[in-house]
Amino acid sequence: MDYLISVSFGELTLKGDNRKDFENRIIRKIKKAIESFEIDEFYKEQGKVYIKANREFYKEMIEKIKKVFGIFYICEVLRCKKDICDIEQMTKKLIFDLDIKEKKTFKVFINRVDKKFTPKSPELSKMLGGVVLKNFGNFLKVDVHNPQIHLFVDVKEYVYGYVKRYKGFGGLPIGSSGRGLLLLSGGIDSPVAGFVMGKRGMEIGVIHFHSYPFTSERAEEKVKDLAKILSEYVGKFTMTSINLFPIQKEIASKCPEKEITILGRIFMMKIAEKLAVKQNYNALVTGESLGQVASQTIQGLTVVDKLIDISILRPLIAMDKTEIIDIARTIGTYETSILPFEDCCTVFLPKHPVTKPKIEDITKSLSLLDVDSLIKDAISNKKVYNIKNEQ
Ligand code: ATP
Ligand code: MG
């Protein structure tokens, strides 16, 4: 009898080549996630991957595998031969390992993939339920409707039993949905936006704007820290860092004060678009959420859309801040996001920013600036970092 890790994955609707491609991608990602461990066995059997290694490391390995997108469940399983005596022994061991000290209910769930195997599921279930009651009847009784302990037994080439399932994030493996360039600030929202698109299979790269010397190098370090946490999920990527300060100064000296913020954002998007096209990204990704701040009105977003050709994906558009914070906490970016550092958007903060900008006004203001050369200069002074979580 051996302990293994099992991983189940799959958008159940995927068929044919799509499904094969999807599975191969996930398998590659799982292998990568555990590359630092010595693996004794790694094989696929009927929609699940099984991994055998030193059991001492299973907890750590499960934590790493959990971060691969496209996974539904991860379990520690016991594997035995397709033999009734072995299956009974395995069942006893699974319950024994739980070290139950109070009264609980259970139910046996049989998945008989090998249809030739006898006894059939109902009899096998009854038989194993009997084994549990005989050995642990002081504490355990059956509840078929709402059991506390789920005892799963899968009958395949081998028989696998397990009592605990850790939930994965689901979604699609990175690389199956094109490439998105994430505008990453130091705030709560944008790392979550990157995570959410990554979960949908999008490969993520990052662009960040700072306003040095108004914003400090420490503020940029904080953004790099956020990028590193994000890379635990989406893999390594490059982060391009651009100084927006010269452009902000130019806007502040030539354009109406109330438009400073929206014009700054338009420059961010235009620069990001240029970089995205050059580096083969399919879309920009932002952490904007409708109505959250003055610049995130539907009118503001629409004006930006009119001036940018590439798709702008805003996965948090309809989420409440509390929902976004929940995700930030789950993925581990929240604590870093709330560290207080200067933000480039606050350099020239208008007293009354325009909340319903009109495209004619914005175009007129842009015509007062040498947009192309401002963008060219900003990009030529870019810094590029390779982001990889060393964990
Ligand atoms: P966040 O928590 O992500 O900072 P926010 O609520 O502070 O969001 P804004 O500052 O208006 O909202 O920014 C909206 C979006 O614009 C951000 O989610 C991010 O995608 C992008 N953005 C804002 N500032 C920057 C920046 N300095 N560098 C890169 N992208 C930025
Ligand atoms: Mg922000």
Coordinates of C-alpha atoms and ligand atoms in Angstrom, one line a residue:
M1 CA 0.0 0.0 0.0
D2 CA 1.4 3.4 -1.0
Y3 CA 0.6 7.0 -0.3
L4 CA 0.3 9.2 -3.4
I5 CA -1.0 12.6 -4.4
S6 CA -3.8 12.7 -6.9
V7 CA -4.7 15.7 -9.0
S8 CA -8.1 16.0 -10.8
F9 CA -8.6 18.7 -13.4
G10 CA -10.7 19.6 -16.3
E11 CA -13.3 21.9 -17.6
L12 CA -15.7 19.1 -18.1
T13 CA -17.1 20.7 -21.3
L14 CA -13.8 20.5 -23.2
K15 CA -13.6 17.9 -25.8
G16 CA -11.2 16.2 -28.3
D17 CA -8.0 18.0 -29.1
N18 CA -8.9 21.0 -26.8
R19 CA -9.1 18.6 -23.9
K20 CA -5.8 16.9 -24.8
D21 CA -4.1 20.2 -25.2
F22 CA -5.6 21.4 -21.9
E23 CA -4.4 18.3 -20.1
N24 CA -0.9 18.4 -21.5
R25 CA -0.5 22.0 -20.4
I26 CA -1.7 21.3 -16.9
I27 CA 0.6 18.3 -16.7
R28 CA 3.6 20.4 -17.7
K29 CA 2.7 23.0 -15.1
I30 CA 2.3 20.5 -12.4
K31 CA 5.7 19.0 -13.2
K32 CA 7.2 22.5 -13.1
A33 CA 5.6 23.3 -9.8
I34 CA 7.2 20.3 -8.1
E35 CA 10.5 20.2 -10.1
S36 CA 12.5 20.7 -6.9
F37 CA 11.2 17.4 -5.4
E38 CA 12.4 14.0 -6.2
I39 CA 9.6 12.1 -7.8
D40 CA 9.3 8.3 -7.8
E41 CA 6.2 7.9 -10.0
F42 CA 4.2 10.3 -12.2
Y43 CA 1.4 9.0 -14.3
K44 CA -2.0 9.8 -15.6
E45 CA -4.9 7.4 -15.2
Q46 CA -8.5 8.2 -16.3
G47 CA -8.5 12.0 -15.9
K48 CA -6.3 12.2 -12.8
V49 CA -2.6 12.6 -12.3
Y50 CA -0.9 10.4 -9.7
I51 CA 2.4 11.4 -8.1
K52 CA 4.5 9.3 -5.7
A53 CA 7.3 10.9 -3.8
N54 CA 8.6 11.1 -0.2
R55 CA 5.4 11.5 1.8
E56 CA 7.2 13.9 4.2
F57 CA 7.0 16.5 1.4
Y58 CA 3.3 16.0 0.4
K59 CA 2.0 19.0 2.3
E60 CA 4.5 21.3 0.6
M61 CA 3.9 19.7 -2.8
I62 CA 0.2 20.1 -2.4
E63 CA 0.6 23.8 -1.6
K64 CA 2.6 24.3 -4.8
I65 CA 0.3 22.2 -7.0
K66 CA -2.7 24.1 -5.7
K67 CA -1.4 27.2 -7.5
V68 CA -1.6 25.7 -10.9
F69 CA -4.7 26.9 -12.7
G70 CA -7.1 24.3 -14.2
I71 CA -7.1 22.0 -11.1
F72 CA -10.3 21.1 -9.2
Y73 CA -9.1 18.9 -6.4
I74 CA -5.9 17.6 -4.9
C75 CA -5.9 14.7 -2.6
E76 CA -3.6 12.5 -0.6
V77 CA -4.6 9.0 -1.6
L78 CA -3.8 5.5 -0.5
R79 CA -3.2 3.1 -3.4
C80 CA -3.6 -0.7 -3.2
K81 CA -4.1 -3.7 -5.5
K82 CA -7.5 -4.6 -6.9
D83 CA -8.0 -7.2 -4.2
I84 CA -10.8 -7.2 -1.7
C85 CA -8.6 -7.9 1.3
D86 CA -6.3 -5.1 0.3
I87 CA -9.2 -2.7 -0.2
E88 CA -10.5 -3.6 3.3
Q89 CA -7.1 -3.0 4.8
M90 CA -6.8 0.3 3.0
T91 CA -10.2 1.4 4.2
K92 CA -9.2 0.7 7.8
K93 CA -6.0 2.6 7.4
L94 CA -7.7 5.6 5.9
I95 CA -10.1 5.9 8.8
F96 CA -7.3 5.1 11.3
D97 CA -5.2 7.9 9.9
L98 CA -8.0 10.4 10.7
D99 CA -7.4 9.7 14.4
I100 CA -11.1 10.3 15.3
K101 CA -11.8 11.1 18.9
E102 CA -15.5 12.1 18.8
K103 CA -18.7 10.9 17.3
K104 CA -19.0 11.5 13.5
T105 CA -20.9 10.4 10.5
F106 CA -19.6 8.9 7.2
K107 CA -20.6 7.7 3.8
V108 CA -18.7 5.6 1.3
F109 CA -18.5 6.8 -2.3
I110 CA -17.5 4.3 -4.9
N111 CA -16.3 5.2 -8.4
R112 CA -16.0 1.9 -10.3
V113 CA -14.1 3.0 -13.4
D114 CA -13.2 -0.7 -14.1
K115 CA -16.6 -2.0 -14.9
K116 CA -15.4 -5.6 -14.9
F117 CA -14.5 -5.4 -11.2
T118 CA -16.9 -7.2 -8.8
P119 CA -18.5 -6.6 -6.4
K120 CA -20.4 -3.8 -8.1
S121 CA -20.5 -0.3 -6.4
P122 CA -23.6 -0.8 -4.1
E123 CA -22.2 -4.1 -2.7
L124 CA -18.7 -2.8 -2.4
S125 CA -20.0 0.3 -0.6
K126 CA -21.9 -1.8 1.8
M127 CA -19.0 -4.1 2.4
L128 CA -16.6 -1.2 3.2
G129 CA -19.2 0.6 5.3
G130 CA -19.4 -2.6 7.3
V131 CA -15.6 -2.7 7.7
V132 CA -15.7 0.9 9.1
L133 CA -18.5 0.1 11.5
K134 CA -16.9 -3.1 12.7
N135 CA -13.6 -1.3 13.5
F136 CA -14.6 2.2 14.4
G137 CA -18.3 1.7 15.4
N138 CA -17.8 3.5 18.7
F139 CA -17.3 6.8 17.0
L140 CA -18.7 6.4 13.5
K141 CA -22.1 5.9 12.0
V142 CA -23.5 6.1 8.5
D143 CA -25.3 9.2 7.2
V144 CA -26.1 9.0 3.5
H145 CA -27.5 12.5 3.3
N146 CA -25.1 14.8 5.1
P147 CA -22.0 12.9 6.1
Q148 CA -19.1 14.6 7.9
I149 CA -16.6 12.1 6.5
H150 CA -16.6 11.3 2.8
L151 CA -14.7 8.1 2.1
F152 CA -13.9 7.9 -1.6
V153 CA -12.8 4.7 -3.3
D154 CA -11.9 4.8 -7.0
V155 CA -11.5 1.4 -8.7
K156 CA -9.3 1.7 -11.7
E157 CA -6.1 -0.2 -12.7
Y158 CA -5.3 0.1 -9.0
V159 CA -7.7 1.0 -6.2
Y160 CA -7.4 4.5 -4.7
G161 CA -8.9 5.6 -1.4
Y162 CA -9.1 9.1 0.1
V163 CA -10.9 11.1 2.7
K164 CA -9.7 14.7 2.2
R165 CA -9.9 16.8 -0.9
Y166 CA -8.2 20.2 -1.2
K167 CA -9.8 22.5 -3.6
G168 CA -7.8 24.0 -6.5
F169 CA -8.7 27.3 -8.2
G170 CA -10.2 25.7 -11.3
G171 CA -10.0 27.8 -14.4
L172 CA -7.7 27.1 -17.4
P173 CA -4.0 26.5 -17.5
I174 CA -1.8 29.5 -18.2
G175 CA -1.1 29.8 -21.9
S176 CA -4.4 28.6 -23.2
S177 CA -6.0 32.1 -23.6
G178 CA -3.5 34.4 -25.2
R179 CA -1.3 37.0 -23.6
G180 CA -2.4 40.1 -21.5
L181 CA -0.3 43.0 -20.4
L182 CA -1.4 43.9 -16.9
L183 CA -1.1 47.6 -15.7
L184 CA 0.1 46.9 -12.2
S185 CA 0.0 49.7 -9.6
G186 CA 0.8 49.2 -5.9
G187 CA -2.9 49.0 -5.0
I188 CA -5.2 46.2 -4.1
D189 CA -7.1 45.8 -7.3
S190 CA -4.6 45.3 -10.1
P191 CA -2.8 42.2 -8.7
V192 CA -6.2 40.6 -8.3
A193 CA -7.0 41.5 -11.9
G194 CA -3.8 39.8 -13.1
F195 CA -4.7 36.7 -11.0
V196 CA -8.2 36.5 -12.3
M197 CA -7.1 36.7 -16.0
G198 CA -4.3 34.2 -15.3
K199 CA -6.9 31.9 -13.8
R200 CA -8.8 32.1 -17.1
G201 CA -5.6 30.9 -18.9
M202 CA -4.1 34.2 -19.9
E203 CA -0.3 34.5 -19.9
I204 CA 0.5 37.7 -18.0
G205 CA 3.2 40.4 -18.4
V206 CA 3.4 43.6 -16.4
I207 CA 3.8 47.3 -17.0
H208 CA 4.1 49.7 -14.1
F209 CA 4.2 53.5 -14.0
H210 CA 6.1 55.5 -11.4
S211 CA 6.8 59.2 -11.0
Y212 CA 10.4 59.3 -9.8
P213 CA 11.6 61.4 -8.0
F214 CA 8.1 62.1 -6.6
T215 CA 7.6 58.4 -6.0
S216 CA 10.4 56.6 -4.2
E217 CA 12.4 53.6 -5.2
R218 CA 10.9 51.8 -2.2
A219 CA 7.5 52.3 -3.8
E220 CA 8.7 50.5 -6.9
E221 CA 10.1 47.7 -4.8
K222 CA 6.7 47.2 -3.3
V223 CA 5.2 46.8 -6.8
K224 CA 8.0 44.3 -7.6
D225 CA 7.0 42.4 -4.4
L226 CA 3.4 42.3 -5.6
A227 CA 4.6 41.1 -9.0
K228 CA 6.6 38.3 -7.4
I229 CA 3.5 37.1 -5.5
L230 CA 1.5 37.1 -8.7
S231 CA 4.2 35.1 -10.4
E232 CA 3.6 32.2 -7.9
Y233 CA 0.4 31.7 -9.9
V234 CA 1.0 32.9 -13.4
G235 CA 4.7 31.9 -13.7
K236 CA 7.7 34.2 -14.5
F237 CA 7.2 37.3 -16.6
T238 CA 8.9 40.6 -17.4
M239 CA 7.9 43.8 -15.7
T240 CA 8.5 47.1 -17.6
S241 CA 8.7 50.2 -15.4
I242 CA 8.1 53.6 -17.0
N243 CA 8.5 57.0 -15.5
L244 CA 5.4 59.0 -16.1
F245 CA 6.6 62.2 -14.3
P246 CA 7.8 64.1 -17.4
I247 CA 4.5 63.5 -19.1
Q248 CA 2.5 64.5 -15.9
K249 CA 4.5 67.7 -15.7
E250 CA 3.7 68.5 -19.3
I251 CA 0.0 67.8 -18.8
A252 CA -0.1 69.9 -15.7
S253 CA 1.5 72.9 -17.4
K254 CA -0.6 72.8 -20.6
C255 CA -4.0 71.2 -20.0
P256 CA -7.0 72.0 -17.8
E257 CA -6.4 71.1 -14.2
K258 CA -9.6 68.9 -13.9
E259 CA -8.4 66.7 -16.7
I260 CA -5.0 65.9 -15.3
T261 CA -6.0 62.4 -14.0
I262 CA -7.8 61.2 -17.0
L263 CA -5.1 62.5 -19.4
G264 CA -2.5 60.7 -17.3
R265 CA -4.5 57.5 -17.6
I266 CA -4.8 57.9 -21.3
F267 CA -1.0 58.2 -21.6
M268 CA -0.6 55.1 -19.4
M269 CA -2.9 53.2 -21.8
K270 CA -1.3 54.5 -24.9
I271 CA 2.2 53.6 -23.7
A272 CA 1.0 50.2 -22.5
E273 CA -0.7 49.7 -25.9
K274 CA 2.5 50.5 -27.8
L275 CA 4.5 48.0 -25.7
A276 CA 1.8 45.4 -26.0
V277 CA 1.7 45.5 -29.8
K278 CA 5.5 45.4 -29.9
Q279 CA 5.7 42.4 -27.5
N280 CA 2.8 40.4 -29.0
Y281 CA 0.3 40.9 -26.2
N282 CA -3.4 40.5 -27.2
A283 CA -4.9 42.8 -24.7
L284 CA -4.3 45.2 -21.8
V285 CA -5.6 44.2 -18.3
T286 CA -6.5 46.7 -15.6
G287 CA -8.0 46.5 -12.1
E288 CA -10.6 49.1 -12.8
S289 CA -14.0 48.7 -11.1
L290 CA -17.0 50.8 -12.0
G291 CA -17.6 53.7 -9.8
Q292 CA -14.8 53.0 -7.4
V293 CA -13.1 56.4 -7.9
A294 CA -13.7 59.5 -10.0
S295 CA -11.7 58.2 -13.0
Q296 CA -13.7 55.0 -13.1
T297 CA -17.0 56.2 -14.3
I298 CA -18.6 54.7 -17.4
Q299 CA -17.9 58.0 -19.2
G300 CA -14.3 58.0 -18.2
L301 CA -13.8 54.4 -19.3
T302 CA -15.5 55.0 -22.6
V303 CA -13.3 58.0 -23.5
V304 CA -10.2 55.8 -22.8
D305 CA -11.7 53.0 -25.0
K306 CA -12.3 55.5 -27.9
L307 CA -8.6 56.5 -27.9
I308 CA -7.1 53.0 -27.6
D309 CA -7.3 50.3 -30.3
I310 CA -6.2 47.2 -28.4
S311 CA -8.8 45.4 -26.2
I312 CA -8.8 46.6 -22.6
L313 CA -9.9 43.8 -20.2
R314 CA -11.3 44.9 -16.9
P315 CA -12.1 41.7 -15.1
L316 CA -13.1 43.5 -11.8
I317 CA -15.5 45.9 -13.4
A318 CA -18.6 44.7 -11.6
M319 CA -17.0 43.6 -8.3
D320 CA -17.4 45.2 -5.0
K321 CA -14.2 46.2 -3.1
T322 CA -15.0 43.6 -0.4
E323 CA -15.1 40.9 -3.0
I324 CA -11.8 42.1 -4.5
I325 CA -10.2 42.2 -1.0
D326 CA -11.3 38.6 -0.3
I327 CA -9.4 37.4 -3.4
A328 CA -6.4 39.6 -2.5
R329 CA -6.3 37.9 0.9
T330 CA -6.6 34.5 -0.6
I331 CA -3.8 34.9 -3.0
G332 CA -1.6 36.7 -0.5
T333 CA -1.2 40.2 -2.1
Y334 CA -3.4 42.1 0.4
E335 CA -0.8 42.7 3.1
T336 CA 1.7 44.1 0.6
S337 CA -0.9 46.2 -1.2
I338 CA -1.9 48.1 1.9
L339 CA 1.6 49.1 2.8
P340 CA 1.6 52.9 2.6
F341 CA 3.7 54.2 -0.3
E342 CA 3.3 57.1 -2.7
D343 CA 1.3 56.4 -5.9
C344 CA 2.1 58.0 -9.2
C345 CA -1.6 59.0 -9.7
T346 CA -1.4 61.4 -6.7
V347 CA 1.4 63.6 -8.0
F348 CA -0.8 66.3 -9.5
L349 CA -4.2 65.6 -8.0
P350 CA -6.9 67.9 -9.3
K351 CA -9.3 69.4 -6.7
H352 CA -12.3 68.5 -8.8
P353 CA -11.4 65.9 -11.4
V354 CA -13.8 65.6 -14.3
T355 CA -16.0 62.6 -13.8
K356 CA -17.9 62.7 -17.1
P357 CA -15.2 63.6 -19.6
K358 CA -16.3 64.3 -23.2
I359 CA -14.2 62.9 -26.0
E360 CA -14.1 66.4 -27.8
D361 CA -12.6 68.1 -24.7
I362 CA -10.0 65.4 -24.2
T363 CA -9.0 65.3 -27.8
K364 CA -8.6 69.1 -27.7
S365 CA -6.4 68.8 -24.6
L366 CA -4.3 66.1 -26.2
S367 CA -3.8 68.3 -29.3
L368 CA -1.9 70.8 -27.0
L369 CA 0.7 68.1 -26.3
D370 CA 3.3 66.4 -28.4
V371 CA 1.8 63.0 -27.7
D372 CA 4.0 60.9 -29.9
S373 CA 7.3 62.3 -28.7
L374 CA 6.3 62.2 -25.0
I375 CA 5.4 58.5 -25.4
K376 CA 8.6 57.8 -27.3
D377 CA 10.8 59.4 -24.6
A378 CA 8.9 57.6 -21.8
I379 CA 9.4 54.2 -23.5
S380 CA 13.1 54.9 -24.3
N381 CA 13.7 55.4 -20.6
K382 CA 12.0 52.2 -19.6
K383 CA 13.5 49.7 -17.1
V384 CA 12.8 46.0 -17.4
Y385 CA 12.9 43.4 -14.6
N386 CA 12.6 39.7 -14.8
I387 CA 10.1 38.6 -12.2
K388 CA 10.2 35.1 -10.8
N389 CA 9.2 33.9 -7.4
E390 CA 12.1 32.0 -5.9
Q391 CA 10.0 30.1 -3.4
Ligands
ATP1 P1 -5.4 49.6 -7.7 O1 -5.8 49.1 -6.4 O2 -5.1 48.6 -8.7 O3 -4.2 50.6 -7.6 P2 -7.2 51.8 -7.8 O4 -8.5 51.5 -7.2 O5 -6.2 52.5 -6.9 O6 -6.6 50.4 -8.3 P3 -6.7 53.5 -10.0 O7 -5.5 54.1 -9.3 O8 -7.7 54.4 -10.6 O9 -7.6 52.5 -9.1 O10 -6.2 52.6 -11.1 C1 -7.1 51.8 -11.9 C2 -6.2 50.8 -12.6 O11 -5.3 51.5 -13.5 C3 -5.4 50.0 -11.7 O12 -6.0 48.8 -11.3 C4 -4.2 49.6 -12.7 O13 -4.6 48.6 -13.6 C5 -4.0 50.9 -13.5 N1 -3.0 51.7 -12.8 C6 -3.2 52.7 -11.9 N2 -2.0 53.3 -11.5 C7 -1.1 52.6 -12.1 C8 0.3 52.6 -12.1 N3 1.0 53.4 -11.4 N4 1.0 51.7 -12.9 C9 0.3 50.8 -13.7 N5 -1.0 50.7 -13.7 C10 -1.7 51.6 -13.0
MG2 MG -4.0 52.6 -7.8

